């Protein structure tokens, strides 16, 4: 797998990668979306997806083609690329989704793999079993075992230069997802979709979705290209990329358009409710909402806008990775919808995992909300504090501290805590933070002071700061706390 996927720039667990797809003779830049193409109805022809929207890869369902009297033979004789008229890479799904919706399908994993190879798929998928959230553990285990047997058989399949995907299942059991990820990576297959997350996304359960993804990622490791099966809403792309997802497949652009829904990076609007378009894509620049509604191609126009906004968000995410501002972007998206805030908070609860691939230096850290205090940079700074060498007596000063003796004086800066001189001008301690800080920033700074004090029990630590009582109360008793200079003067004056 490592030969076909190369990750270049990182931010948190997100990365810009290059996936080579040898059967298509192309390399796809990730993260990206694979528009879902229904072989029967194409609101936007696949060639236009490539030429007007920049789609490098799309996904279609081989099970639908296999079961279609009018398209099956054509797909076999002409091949998928010719049939769909698409110049990029084509991934195919296997019918597993139909299996999860209708309870049965009429092909075996081996048959549908054969068919995918025969129609010229570039990335084929075996029949995995999408176990829904909260399935009883025993059925999640039994179904996972079946999926794993099929992946093992797929790894023995003579695929030639066609890539194979290895879906990761395990329902909402983190340990099952993790072992499924480990097993999938061990099969030597190529692309790793995290499956059965559609029910979570349909219910806006982004916190649980992130826990599922992070568990799968722990098993897969950072080198594996990861696809989030069925994820197509642009509002969650940045979050999922920061968790380490590389590929999305969007049917949302078409499905939402069908019932008059307009996608934005903050959520979904109904066309009928809009008086203005908050977008400058070609559709929104040319028409007003009323004109789109009155148009005889409303669905097509909405699909086009939905795709523009989706690809636009992908470009914004890639640029954010390059600039080192992906978490600022995720934080902004988290403010758009409460369920996204849940997703971001869940992501930050895996801060130790994010920290492993997060670059040591980026452009200036922006403190934007209480969540910023839980970012991997703060976590890393706190770990670093435990290893710094300290003098016998150390003064930590957030504000002026004249008249207090100590061998050394370090700054102390929320949310990081103690910052020795040599780190003061470097990332992340040179952060932009607001003057009016929140409780989370002080609490994180207090954790930093505590880490330093606890790692150096022989050092006499004095903190000079005007912090909220709650943050000060969290300090170990060995830390002496003094008010700042100005407030010491103030209290001297008296009435
Ligand atoms: N499409 C959406 N979810 C899934 C899944 O779990 N497996 C497969 N094969 N396709 C999907
Ligand atoms: Zn638009």
Tab-separated table of C-alpha atoms and ligand atoms in Angstrom:
chain	number	residue	atom	x	y	z
A	1	UNK	CA	0.000	0.000	0.000
A	2	UNK	CA	2.846	2.350	0.764
A	3	UNK	CA	3.915	2.396	-2.892
A	4	UNK	CA	0.594	3.752	-4.142
A	5	UNK	CA	-0.020	6.421	-1.503
A	6	UNK	CA	2.335	9.133	-0.434
A	7	UNK	CA	1.439	11.742	2.186
A	8	UNK	CA	3.356	14.999	1.849
A	9	UNK	CA	2.128	17.906	3.953
A	10	UNK	CA	0.536	17.266	7.322
A	11	UNK	CA	-1.675	19.177	9.723
A	12	UNK	CA	-3.070	17.311	12.748
A	13	UNK	CA	-3.883	13.875	11.240
A	14	UNK	CA	-4.804	15.513	7.909
A	15	UNK	CA	-2.502	15.372	4.919
A	16	UNK	CA	-2.148	16.198	1.279
A	17	UNK	CA	-1.458	12.930	-0.448
A	18	UNK	CA	-0.924	11.410	-3.832
A	19	UNK	CA	-2.766	8.230	-4.668
A	20	UNK	CA	-1.511	6.540	-7.794
A	21	UNK	CA	-4.122	4.554	-9.625
A	22	UNK	CA	-2.128	2.462	-12.082
A	23	UNK	CA	-5.010	0.984	-14.064
A	24	UNK	CA	-6.259	4.497	-14.890
A	25	UNK	CA	-2.725	5.774	-15.464
A	26	UNK	CA	-3.369	8.759	-13.183
A	27	UNK	CA	-2.328	10.088	-9.818
A	28	UNK	CA	-5.075	11.608	-7.700
A	29	UNK	CA	-4.343	14.383	-5.247
A	30	UNK	CA	-6.028	13.882	-1.881
A	31	UNK	CA	-8.045	14.884	0.037
A	32	UNK	CA	-10.689	14.799	-2.639
A	33	UNK	CA	-14.267	13.892	-3.326
A	34	UNK	CA	-15.325	11.183	-5.685
A	35	UNK	CA	-18.689	12.295	-7.078
A	36	UNK	CA	-21.100	9.376	-7.070
A	37	UNK	CA	-22.322	8.663	-10.575
A	38	UNK	CA	-25.529	6.759	-11.013
A	39	UNK	CA	-25.056	4.780	-14.231
A	40	UNK	CA	-28.707	5.365	-15.168
A	41	UNK	CA	-29.272	9.040	-14.337
A	42	UNK	CA	-26.519	11.566	-14.811
A	43	UNK	CA	-27.658	15.069	-13.992
A	44	UNK	CA	-24.126	16.230	-14.699
A	45	UNK	CA	-22.252	14.134	-17.311
A	46	UNK	CA	-19.021	12.598	-15.928
A	47	UNK	CA	-16.885	14.397	-18.525
A	48	UNK	CA	-18.174	17.690	-17.154
A	49	UNK	CA	-17.371	16.524	-13.630
A	50	UNK	CA	-13.771	16.267	-14.789
A	51	UNK	CA	-13.557	19.288	-17.037
A	52	UNK	CA	-15.693	21.850	-15.221
A	53	UNK	CA	-15.358	20.747	-11.609
A	54	UNK	CA	-11.896	19.190	-11.571
A	55	UNK	CA	-13.005	15.703	-10.458
A	56	UNK	CA	-9.996	13.384	-10.797
A	57	UNK	CA	-11.845	10.302	-9.623
A	58	UNK	CA	-15.455	9.224	-9.382
A	59	UNK	CA	-17.270	6.295	-7.874
A	60	UNK	CA	-20.095	4.235	-9.277
A	61	UNK	CA	-21.881	1.109	-8.199
A	62	UNK	CA	-20.908	-2.094	-9.978
A	63	UNK	CA	-23.834	-3.929	-8.384
A	64	UNK	CA	-26.312	-1.633	-10.149
A	65	UNK	CA	-24.530	-2.223	-13.462
A	66	UNK	CA	-24.380	-5.964	-12.845
A	67	UNK	CA	-28.122	-6.084	-12.237
A	68	UNK	CA	-29.054	-3.857	-15.157
A	69	UNK	CA	-30.453	-5.499	-18.307
A	70	UNK	CA	-29.652	-2.488	-20.458
A	71	UNK	CA	-26.185	-1.588	-19.118
A	72	UNK	CA	-24.571	-4.837	-18.003
A	73	UNK	CA	-23.456	-6.045	-21.442
A	74	UNK	CA	-22.505	-2.535	-22.519
A	75	UNK	CA	-20.301	-2.084	-19.456
A	76	UNK	CA	-18.626	-5.415	-20.252
A	77	UNK	CA	-18.076	-4.713	-23.922
A	78	UNK	CA	-17.207	-1.020	-23.845
A	79	UNK	CA	-15.677	-0.768	-20.390
A	80	UNK	CA	-16.621	1.693	-17.672
A	81	UNK	CA	-14.449	4.570	-18.821
A	82	UNK	CA	-16.002	4.555	-22.271
A	83	UNK	CA	-19.515	3.895	-20.996
A	84	UNK	CA	-19.410	6.788	-18.542
A	85	UNK	CA	-17.117	8.907	-20.714
A	86	UNK	CA	-14.785	9.801	-17.839
A	87	UNK	CA	-11.057	10.461	-18.339
A	88	UNK	CA	-9.936	10.052	-14.691
A	89	UNK	CA	-9.954	7.158	-12.247
A	90	UNK	CA	-13.087	5.160	-11.460
A	91	UNK	CA	-13.750	3.389	-8.185
A	92	UNK	CA	-16.587	0.903	-7.922
A	93	UNK	CA	-18.632	-0.222	-4.958
A	94	UNK	CA	-19.872	-3.770	-4.596
A	95	UNK	CA	-23.507	-3.753	-3.493
A	96	UNK	CA	-22.748	-3.790	0.236
A	97	UNK	CA	-24.811	-0.673	0.706
A	98	UNK	CA	-27.779	-2.395	-0.986
A	99	UNK	CA	-27.087	-5.354	1.296
A	100	UNK	CA	-27.382	-3.103	4.337
A	101	UNK	CA	-30.535	-1.414	2.990
A	102	UNK	CA	-32.425	-4.454	1.687
A	103	UNK	CA	-30.887	-7.314	3.673
A	104	UNK	CA	-29.705	-9.335	0.694
A	105	UNK	CA	-28.006	-9.124	-2.689
A	106	UNK	CA	-27.733	-11.704	-5.439
A	107	UNK	CA	-23.967	-11.809	-6.041
A	108	UNK	CA	-21.050	-13.200	-4.070
A	109	UNK	CA	-17.985	-11.173	-3.250
A	110	UNK	CA	-15.928	-13.202	-5.742
A	111	UNK	CA	-18.489	-12.728	-8.549
A	112	UNK	CA	-18.732	-8.977	-8.106
A	113	UNK	CA	-14.939	-8.613	-7.922
A	114	UNK	CA	-14.676	-10.520	-11.200
A	115	UNK	CA	-17.284	-8.249	-12.725
A	116	UNK	CA	-15.530	-5.092	-11.508
A	117	UNK	CA	-12.297	-6.271	-13.082
A	118	UNK	CA	-14.116	-7.169	-16.307
A	119	UNK	CA	-15.705	-3.731	-16.705
A	120	UNK	CA	-12.396	-1.972	-16.183
A	121	UNK	CA	-12.766	-0.592	-12.661
A	122	UNK	CA	-9.624	1.073	-11.293
A	123	UNK	CA	-10.413	0.476	-7.618
A	124	UNK	CA	-12.734	-2.421	-6.816
A	125	UNK	CA	-14.531	-3.289	-3.592
A	126	UNK	CA	-15.375	-6.711	-2.149
A	127	UNK	CA	-18.745	-7.303	-0.475
A	128	UNK	CA	-18.248	-6.139	3.110
A	129	UNK	CA	-21.039	-6.200	5.692
A	130	UNK	CA	-21.935	-2.720	6.953
A	131	UNK	CA	-22.918	-3.357	10.577
A	132	UNK	CA	-25.050	-0.424	11.764
A	133	UNK	CA	-24.326	1.660	14.890
A	134	UNK	CA	-25.329	0.048	18.199
A	135	UNK	CA	-25.678	-3.416	16.730
A	136	UNK	CA	-25.339	-5.962	19.517
A	137	UNK	CA	-21.710	-6.747	19.997
A	138	UNK	CA	-22.043	-10.388	19.049
A	139	UNK	CA	-23.489	-9.630	15.625
A	140	UNK	CA	-20.898	-6.902	15.056
A	141	UNK	CA	-18.206	-9.508	15.757
A	142	UNK	CA	-19.770	-12.197	13.574
A	143	UNK	CA	-20.311	-9.818	10.651
A	144	UNK	CA	-16.815	-8.419	10.996
A	145	UNK	CA	-15.433	-11.916	10.784
A	146	UNK	CA	-17.302	-12.442	7.496
A	147	UNK	CA	-16.012	-9.120	6.145
A	148	UNK	CA	-12.482	-10.094	7.125
A	149	UNK	CA	-12.713	-13.483	5.393
A	150	UNK	CA	-13.836	-11.687	2.230
A	151	UNK	CA	-10.931	-9.251	2.451
A	152	UNK	CA	-8.533	-12.159	2.802
A	153	UNK	CA	-10.039	-13.824	-0.239
A	154	UNK	CA	-9.890	-10.519	-2.112
A	155	UNK	CA	-6.189	-10.290	-1.333
A	156	UNK	CA	-5.688	-13.594	-3.183
A	157	UNK	CA	-7.723	-12.372	-6.169
A	158	UNK	CA	-5.794	-11.818	-9.393
A	159	UNK	CA	-6.532	-8.109	-9.697
A	160	UNK	CA	-3.762	-7.243	-12.153
A	161	UNK	CA	-3.152	-3.497	-11.907
A	162	UNK	CA	-6.607	-2.832	-10.462
A	163	UNK	CA	-6.489	-1.596	-6.853
A	164	UNK	CA	-8.710	-3.152	-4.219
A	165	UNK	CA	-10.394	-1.495	-1.296
A	166	UNK	CA	-10.592	-3.103	2.130
A	167	UNK	CA	-13.571	-1.716	4.075
A	168	UNK	CA	-13.212	-1.398	7.840
A	169	UNK	CA	-16.328	-2.344	9.819
A	170	UNK	CA	-17.023	-3.013	13.505
A	171	UNK	CA	-20.052	-0.818	14.205
A	172	UNK	CA	-19.595	1.636	17.110
A	173	UNK	CA	-17.190	-0.616	19.068
A	174	UNK	CA	-13.830	1.160	19.093
A	175	UNK	CA	-11.857	-1.998	19.840
A	176	UNK	CA	-13.527	-3.835	16.928
A	177	UNK	CA	-12.879	-0.886	14.592
A	178	UNK	CA	-9.260	-0.776	15.666
A	179	UNK	CA	-8.657	-4.477	15.179
A	180	UNK	CA	-10.568	-4.306	11.865
A	181	UNK	CA	-8.225	-1.512	10.768
A	182	UNK	CA	-5.188	-3.515	11.756
A	183	UNK	CA	-6.472	-6.584	9.947
A	184	UNK	CA	-7.351	-4.599	6.803
A	185	UNK	CA	-3.904	-2.999	6.644
A	186	UNK	CA	-2.403	-6.473	7.094
A	187	UNK	CA	-4.181	-7.869	4.012
A	188	UNK	CA	-1.961	-5.779	1.751
A	189	UNK	CA	-5.014	-4.366	-0.035
A	190	UNK	CA	-4.777	-0.787	-1.221
A	191	UNK	CA	-7.455	1.686	-0.126
A	192	UNK	CA	-9.247	1.609	3.218
A	193	UNK	CA	-12.847	2.816	3.433
A	194	UNK	CA	-14.350	3.283	6.881
A	195	UNK	CA	-17.787	1.762	6.390
A	196	UNK	CA	-21.268	1.963	7.892
A	197	UNK	CA	-20.960	5.584	8.957
A	198	UNK	CA	-23.889	6.746	6.792
A	199	UNK	CA	-26.448	6.129	9.589
A	200	UNK	CA	-24.294	8.239	11.950
A	201	UNK	CA	-23.995	11.059	9.421
A	202	UNK	CA	-27.695	10.957	8.548
A	203	UNK	CA	-28.427	11.592	12.232
A	204	UNK	CA	-25.690	14.265	12.525
A	205	UNK	CA	-23.803	12.118	15.065
A	206	UNK	CA	-20.403	13.560	14.167
A	207	UNK	CA	-18.905	12.943	17.607
A	208	UNK	CA	-19.478	9.211	17.286
A	209	UNK	CA	-18.413	9.269	13.657
A	210	UNK	CA	-15.069	10.767	14.699
A	211	UNK	CA	-14.611	8.141	17.424
A	212	UNK	CA	-15.222	5.440	14.806
A	213	UNK	CA	-12.752	6.998	12.364
A	214	UNK	CA	-10.056	7.496	14.995
A	215	UNK	CA	-10.418	3.887	16.164
A	216	UNK	CA	-10.078	2.604	12.588
A	217	UNK	CA	-7.075	4.898	12.072
A	218	UNK	CA	-5.324	3.529	15.161
A	219	UNK	CA	-5.452	0.101	13.539
A	220	UNK	CA	-4.672	1.244	9.998
A	221	UNK	CA	-1.725	3.461	10.864
A	222	UNK	CA	-0.864	6.798	9.254
A	223	UNK	CA	0.408	5.389	5.932
A	224	UNK	CA	-2.933	3.996	4.747
A	225	UNK	CA	-5.133	5.999	2.358
A	226	UNK	CA	-8.518	6.283	4.074
A	227	UNK	CA	-11.897	6.715	2.432
A	228	UNK	CA	-14.945	7.780	4.435
A	229	UNK	CA	-17.735	5.792	2.792
A	230	UNK	CA	-20.827	7.825	1.980
A	231	UNK	CA	-19.539	11.162	3.287
A	232	UNK	CA	-20.584	13.953	0.988
A	233	UNK	CA	-21.607	16.999	3.011
A	234	UNK	CA	-19.045	19.803	2.658
A	235	UNK	CA	-19.679	21.002	6.204
A	236	UNK	CA	-17.844	17.970	7.625
A	237	UNK	CA	-14.951	17.603	5.157
A	238	UNK	CA	-12.478	19.691	7.191
A	239	UNK	CA	-13.262	17.759	10.366
A	240	UNK	CA	-12.914	14.390	8.649
A	241	UNK	CA	-9.684	15.431	6.917
A	242	UNK	CA	-8.213	16.553	10.262
A	243	UNK	CA	-9.034	13.054	11.551
A	244	UNK	CA	-7.045	11.566	8.659
A	245	UNK	CA	-9.614	10.848	5.937
A	246	UNK	CA	-8.374	11.236	2.369
A	247	UNK	CA	-11.310	10.320	0.133
A	248	UNK	CA	-14.990	11.146	0.270
A	249	UNK	CA	-17.777	10.024	-1.991
A	250	UNK	CA	-20.466	12.482	-2.568
A	251	UNK	CA	-23.936	11.533	-3.632
A	252	UNK	CA	-25.164	14.391	-1.456
A	253	UNK	CA	-24.674	16.953	-4.234
A	254	UNK	CA	-27.242	15.118	-6.373
A	255	UNK	CA	-29.569	13.696	-3.723
A	256	UNK	CA	-29.951	17.035	-1.943
A	257	UNK	CA	-30.522	18.848	-5.232
A	258	UNK	CA	-33.340	16.470	-6.043
A	259	UNK	CA	-35.390	17.847	-3.182
A	260	UNK	CA	-34.435	21.462	-3.454
A	261	UNK	CA	-31.639	21.547	-0.885
A	262	UNK	CA	-28.712	23.905	-1.179
A	263	UNK	CA	-25.444	22.853	0.511
A	264	UNK	CA	-23.150	25.257	2.315
A	265	UNK	CA	-20.087	24.745	4.489
A	266	UNK	CA	-22.275	25.516	7.496
A	267	UNK	CA	-25.163	23.194	6.764
A	268	UNK	CA	-28.110	22.780	4.402
A	269	UNK	CA	-30.655	25.330	3.275
A	270	UNK	CA	-33.881	24.877	1.409
A	271	UNK	CA	-33.863	26.797	-1.838
A	272	UNK	CA	-37.395	27.984	-1.062
A	273	UNK	CA	-36.152	29.648	2.156
A	274	UNK	CA	-33.352	31.612	0.508
A	275	UNK	CA	-33.640	35.232	-0.573
A	276	UNK	CA	-29.908	35.583	-1.272
A	277	UNK	CA	-27.151	33.162	-2.266
A	278	UNK	CA	-24.124	33.263	0.071
A	279	UNK	CA	-21.886	31.913	-2.687
A	280	UNK	CA	-20.216	33.174	-5.848
A	281	UNK	CA	-20.007	29.990	-7.898
A	282	UNK	CA	-21.114	30.382	-11.536
A	283	UNK	CA	-24.694	29.344	-10.678
A	284	UNK	CA	-25.048	31.682	-7.703
A	285	UNK	CA	-23.352	34.521	-9.549
A	286	UNK	CA	-25.757	34.258	-12.471
A	287	UNK	CA	-29.084	33.512	-10.790
A	288	UNK	CA	-31.053	34.558	-7.732
A	289	UNK	CA	-32.750	31.868	-5.603
A	290	UNK	CA	-36.097	32.759	-7.181
A	291	UNK	CA	-34.616	32.400	-10.665
A	292	UNK	CA	-33.163	28.992	-9.851
A	293	UNK	CA	-36.527	27.908	-8.487
A	294	UNK	CA	-38.342	29.087	-11.611
A	295	UNK	CA	-35.760	27.555	-13.967
A	296	UNK	CA	-36.660	24.369	-15.873
A	297	UNK	CA	-33.338	22.849	-14.758
A	298	UNK	CA	-33.537	23.626	-11.030
A	299	UNK	CA	-32.119	20.234	-10.075
A	300	UNK	CA	-29.159	20.543	-12.376
A	301	UNK	CA	-28.366	24.079	-11.187
A	302	UNK	CA	-28.585	23.039	-7.545
A	303	UNK	CA	-26.372	19.995	-8.215
A	304	UNK	CA	-23.817	22.270	-9.837
A	305	UNK	CA	-23.802	24.684	-6.931
A	306	UNK	CA	-23.560	21.755	-4.492
A	307	UNK	CA	-20.532	20.418	-6.376
A	308	UNK	CA	-18.876	23.830	-6.615
A	309	UNK	CA	-19.222	24.363	-2.894
A	310	UNK	CA	-17.904	20.841	-2.205
A	311	UNK	CA	-14.829	21.138	-4.433
A	312	UNK	CA	-14.279	24.685	-3.165
A	313	UNK	CA	-14.164	23.393	0.396
A	314	UNK	CA	-11.688	20.682	-0.613
A	315	UNK	CA	-9.377	23.337	-2.111
A	316	UNK	CA	-9.749	25.471	1.014
A	317	UNK	CA	-8.811	22.433	3.137
A	318	UNK	CA	-5.744	21.654	1.031
A	319	UNK	CA	-4.584	25.253	1.260
A	320	UNK	CA	-5.181	25.195	5.021
A	321	UNK	CA	-2.980	22.084	5.302
A	322	UNK	CA	-0.246	23.846	3.309
A	323	UNK	CA	-0.552	26.958	5.499
A	324	UNK	CA	-0.797	25.026	8.765
A	325	UNK	CA	-4.253	26.379	9.561
A	326	UNK	CA	-6.410	23.262	9.241
A	327	UNK	CA	-7.457	23.271	12.898
A	328	UNK	CA	-8.444	26.935	12.659
A	329	UNK	CA	-10.639	25.939	9.714
A	330	UNK	CA	-12.142	22.997	11.616
A	331	UNK	CA	-12.772	25.298	14.560
A	332	UNK	CA	-14.550	27.751	12.292
A	333	UNK	CA	-16.684	24.941	10.838
A	334	UNK	CA	-17.417	23.727	14.370
A	335	UNK	CA	-19.063	27.096	15.024
A	336	UNK	CA	-21.452	26.562	12.125
A	337	UNK	CA	-23.436	23.722	13.646
A	338	UNK	CA	-23.685	22.287	17.184
A	339	UNK	CA	-23.219	18.746	15.883
A	340	UNK	CA	-19.959	19.824	14.261
A	341	UNK	CA	-18.842	21.182	17.614
A	342	UNK	CA	-19.460	17.705	19.000
A	343	UNK	CA	-17.340	16.309	16.199
A	344	UNK	CA	-14.503	18.733	16.902
A	345	UNK	CA	-14.630	18.049	20.641
A	346	UNK	CA	-14.525	14.317	19.939
A	347	UNK	CA	-11.529	14.883	17.661
A	348	UNK	CA	-9.705	16.813	20.388
A	349	UNK	CA	-10.322	14.006	22.857
A	350	UNK	CA	-7.851	12.062	20.658
A	351	UNK	CA	-5.241	14.795	20.956
A	352	UNK	CA	-2.390	12.358	21.629
A	353	UNK	CA	-3.119	10.629	18.306
A	354	UNK	CA	-3.369	13.926	16.423
A	355	UNK	CA	-0.098	15.106	17.922
A	356	UNK	CA	1.892	12.276	16.337
A	357	UNK	CA	1.596	13.656	12.826
A	358	UNK	CA	1.056	17.325	13.629
A	359	UNK	CA	4.022	19.409	12.385
A	360	UNK	CA	6.354	20.962	14.971
A	361	UNK	CA	6.049	24.356	13.349
A	362	UNK	CA	3.305	26.129	11.403
A	363	UNK	CA	2.192	29.675	10.802
A	364	UNK	CA	0.999	31.534	13.898
A	365	UNK	CA	-1.381	29.609	16.169
A	366	UNK	CA	-4.709	31.459	16.420
A	367	UNK	CA	-6.606	31.038	19.671
A	368	UNK	CA	-10.251	31.133	18.540
A	369	UNK	CA	-12.303	29.467	21.257
A	370	UNK	CA	-12.049	27.281	24.347
A	371	UNK	CA	-11.413	24.327	22.028
A	372	UNK	CA	-8.121	25.913	20.964
A	373	UNK	CA	-6.836	25.173	24.481
A	374	UNK	CA	-7.091	21.456	23.719
A	375	UNK	CA	-5.190	21.482	20.426
A	376	UNK	CA	-2.232	19.156	19.837
A	377	UNK	CA	0.202	22.094	20.057
A	378	UNK	CA	-0.850	22.755	23.663
A	379	UNK	CA	-0.642	19.053	24.480
A	380	UNK	CA	2.861	18.901	22.995
A	381	UNK	CA	4.005	22.024	24.834
A	382	UNK	CA	2.845	20.470	28.109
A	383	UNK	CA	4.764	17.286	27.430
A	384	UNK	CA	7.808	19.332	26.606
A	385	UNK	CA	7.547	21.188	29.925
A	386	UNK	CA	8.153	17.927	31.723
A	387	UNK	CA	11.551	17.605	30.061
A	388	UNK	CA	12.881	21.173	30.394
A	389	UNK	CA	15.711	21.812	32.834
A	390	UNK	CA	14.843	24.264	35.575
A	391	UNK	CA	16.831	26.229	38.180
A	392	UNK	CA	16.379	25.825	41.960
A	393	UNK	CA	13.900	28.676	42.043
A	394	UNK	CA	11.730	29.777	39.150
A	395	UNK	CA	9.377	32.684	38.799
A	396	UNK	CA	6.541	32.279	36.300
A	397	UNK	CA	5.136	35.679	35.477
A	398	UNK	CA	1.961	36.496	33.570
A	399	UNK	CA	2.311	40.258	33.944
A	400	UNK	CA	4.916	42.270	35.772
A	401	UNK	CA	6.526	40.791	38.843
A	402	UNK	CA	9.068	43.241	40.142
A	403	UNK	CA	10.430	42.715	43.628
A	404	UNK	CA	10.112	38.943	43.642
A	405	UNK	CA	13.418	37.081	43.682
A	406	UNK	CA	14.140	33.963	41.700
A	407	UNK	CA	17.050	32.523	39.772
A	408	UNK	CA	15.125	32.661	36.510
A	409	UNK	CA	11.968	34.318	35.268
A	410	UNK	CA	9.873	32.663	32.592
A	411	UNK	CA	6.798	34.030	30.921
A	412	UNK	CA	3.570	32.182	31.475
A	413	UNK	CA	1.076	32.415	28.697
A	414	UNK	CA	-2.414	30.943	28.445
A	415	UNK	CA	-3.202	28.370	27.087
A	416	UNK	CA	0.381	27.057	27.061
A	417	UNK	CA	1.510	27.813	30.601
A	418	UNK	CA	5.208	28.321	31.311
A	419	UNK	CA	7.236	29.524	28.327
A	420	UNK	CA	11.012	29.811	28.753
A	421	UNK	CA	12.699	32.639	26.824
A	422	UNK	CA	14.110	30.369	24.137
A	423	UNK	CA	10.602	29.209	23.179
A	424	UNK	CA	8.839	32.554	23.490
A	425	UNK	CA	9.246	33.594	19.859
A	426	UNK	CA	8.739	30.173	18.311
A	427	UNK	CA	5.699	28.128	17.370
A	428	UNK	CA	3.324	27.628	19.076
A	429	UNK	CA	4.064	29.942	22.031
A	430	UNK	CA	4.135	32.995	19.753
A	431	UNK	CA	0.387	32.492	19.300
A	432	UNK	CA	-2.156	35.210	18.625
A	433	UNK	CA	-4.473	35.121	21.616
A	434	UNK	CA	-7.353	37.459	22.434
A	435	UNK	CA	-7.044	39.896	25.364
A	436	UNK	CA	-10.285	38.636	26.846
A	437	UNK	CA	-9.513	34.991	27.514
A	438	UNK	CA	-11.876	32.205	28.492
A	439	UNK	CA	-11.717	29.781	31.409
A	440	UNK	CA	-10.334	27.016	29.175
A	441	UNK	CA	-7.225	29.032	28.332
A	442	UNK	CA	-6.435	29.659	32.015
A	443	UNK	CA	-7.219	26.056	32.919
A	444	UNK	CA	-4.826	24.783	30.244
A	445	UNK	CA	-2.121	27.203	31.393
A	446	UNK	CA	-2.602	25.958	34.960
A	447	UNK	CA	-2.187	22.377	33.720
A	448	UNK	CA	1.091	23.454	32.149
A	449	UNK	CA	2.309	24.995	35.421
A	450	UNK	CA	1.267	21.850	37.273
A	451	UNK	CA	3.151	19.617	34.805
A	452	UNK	CA	6.319	21.646	35.217
A	453	UNK	CA	6.063	21.715	39.018
A	454	UNK	CA	5.269	18.029	39.302
A	455	UNK	CA	8.160	17.053	37.041
A	456	UNK	CA	10.544	19.158	39.163
A	457	UNK	CA	9.640	18.664	42.829
A	458	UNK	CA	12.928	20.271	43.970
A	459	UNK	CA	12.335	23.511	42.106
A	460	UNK	CA	10.677	26.306	44.037
A	461	UNK	CA	7.985	27.613	41.666
A	462	UNK	CA	6.274	30.962	42.156
A	463	UNK	CA	3.455	32.035	39.872
A	464	UNK	CA	2.603	35.683	39.515
A	465	UNK	CA	-0.697	35.992	37.691
A	466	UNK	CA	-4.182	37.427	37.825
A	467	UNK	CA	-6.010	34.260	36.922
A	468	UNK	CA	-9.521	33.141	37.807
A	469	UNK	CA	-9.693	31.356	41.166
A	470	UNK	CA	-10.711	28.140	39.486
A	471	UNK	CA	-7.522	27.948	37.463
A	472	UNK	CA	-5.385	28.783	40.504
A	473	UNK	CA	-7.179	26.186	42.594
A	474	UNK	CA	-6.093	23.502	40.122
A	475	UNK	CA	-2.402	24.141	40.859
A	476	UNK	CA	-0.462	21.799	43.125
A	477	UNK	CA	0.124	23.174	46.611
A	478	UNK	CA	3.863	23.388	46.059
A	479	UNK	CA	3.331	26.293	43.633
A	480	UNK	CA	3.371	29.634	45.460
A	481	UNK	CA	0.920	32.123	43.957
A	482	UNK	CA	1.436	35.894	44.149
A	483	UNK	CA	-0.679	38.675	42.656
A	484	UNK	CA	0.916	40.761	39.904
A	485	UNK	CA	2.846	43.911	40.579
A	486	UNK	CA	0.049	46.272	39.668
A	487	UNK	CA	-2.500	44.619	41.889
A	488	UNK	CA	0.029	44.403	44.749
A	489	UNK	CA	0.495	48.172	44.456
A	490	UNK	CA	-3.260	48.617	44.251
A	491	UNK	CA	-3.875	46.757	47.482
A	492	UNK	CA	-1.135	48.757	49.276
A	493	UNK	CA	-2.880	52.021	48.683
A	494	UNK	CA	-6.008	51.399	50.666
A	495	UNK	CA	-8.699	54.014	51.408
B	1	LIG	N1	-21.422	2.865	1.076
B	1	LIG	C1	-21.744	3.493	2.231
B	1	LIG	N2	-21.367	2.754	3.297
B	1	LIG	C2	-20.775	1.639	2.818
B	1	LIG	C3	-20.157	0.508	3.442
B	1	LIG	O1	-20.083	0.378	4.670
B	1	LIG	N3	-19.623	-0.439	2.593
B	1	LIG	C4	-19.700	-0.318	1.239
B	1	LIG	N4	-19.145	-1.266	0.479
B	1	LIG	N5	-20.277	0.734	0.630
B	1	LIG	C5	-20.799	1.703	1.420
B	2	LIG	ZN1	-23.087	28.591	-5.541
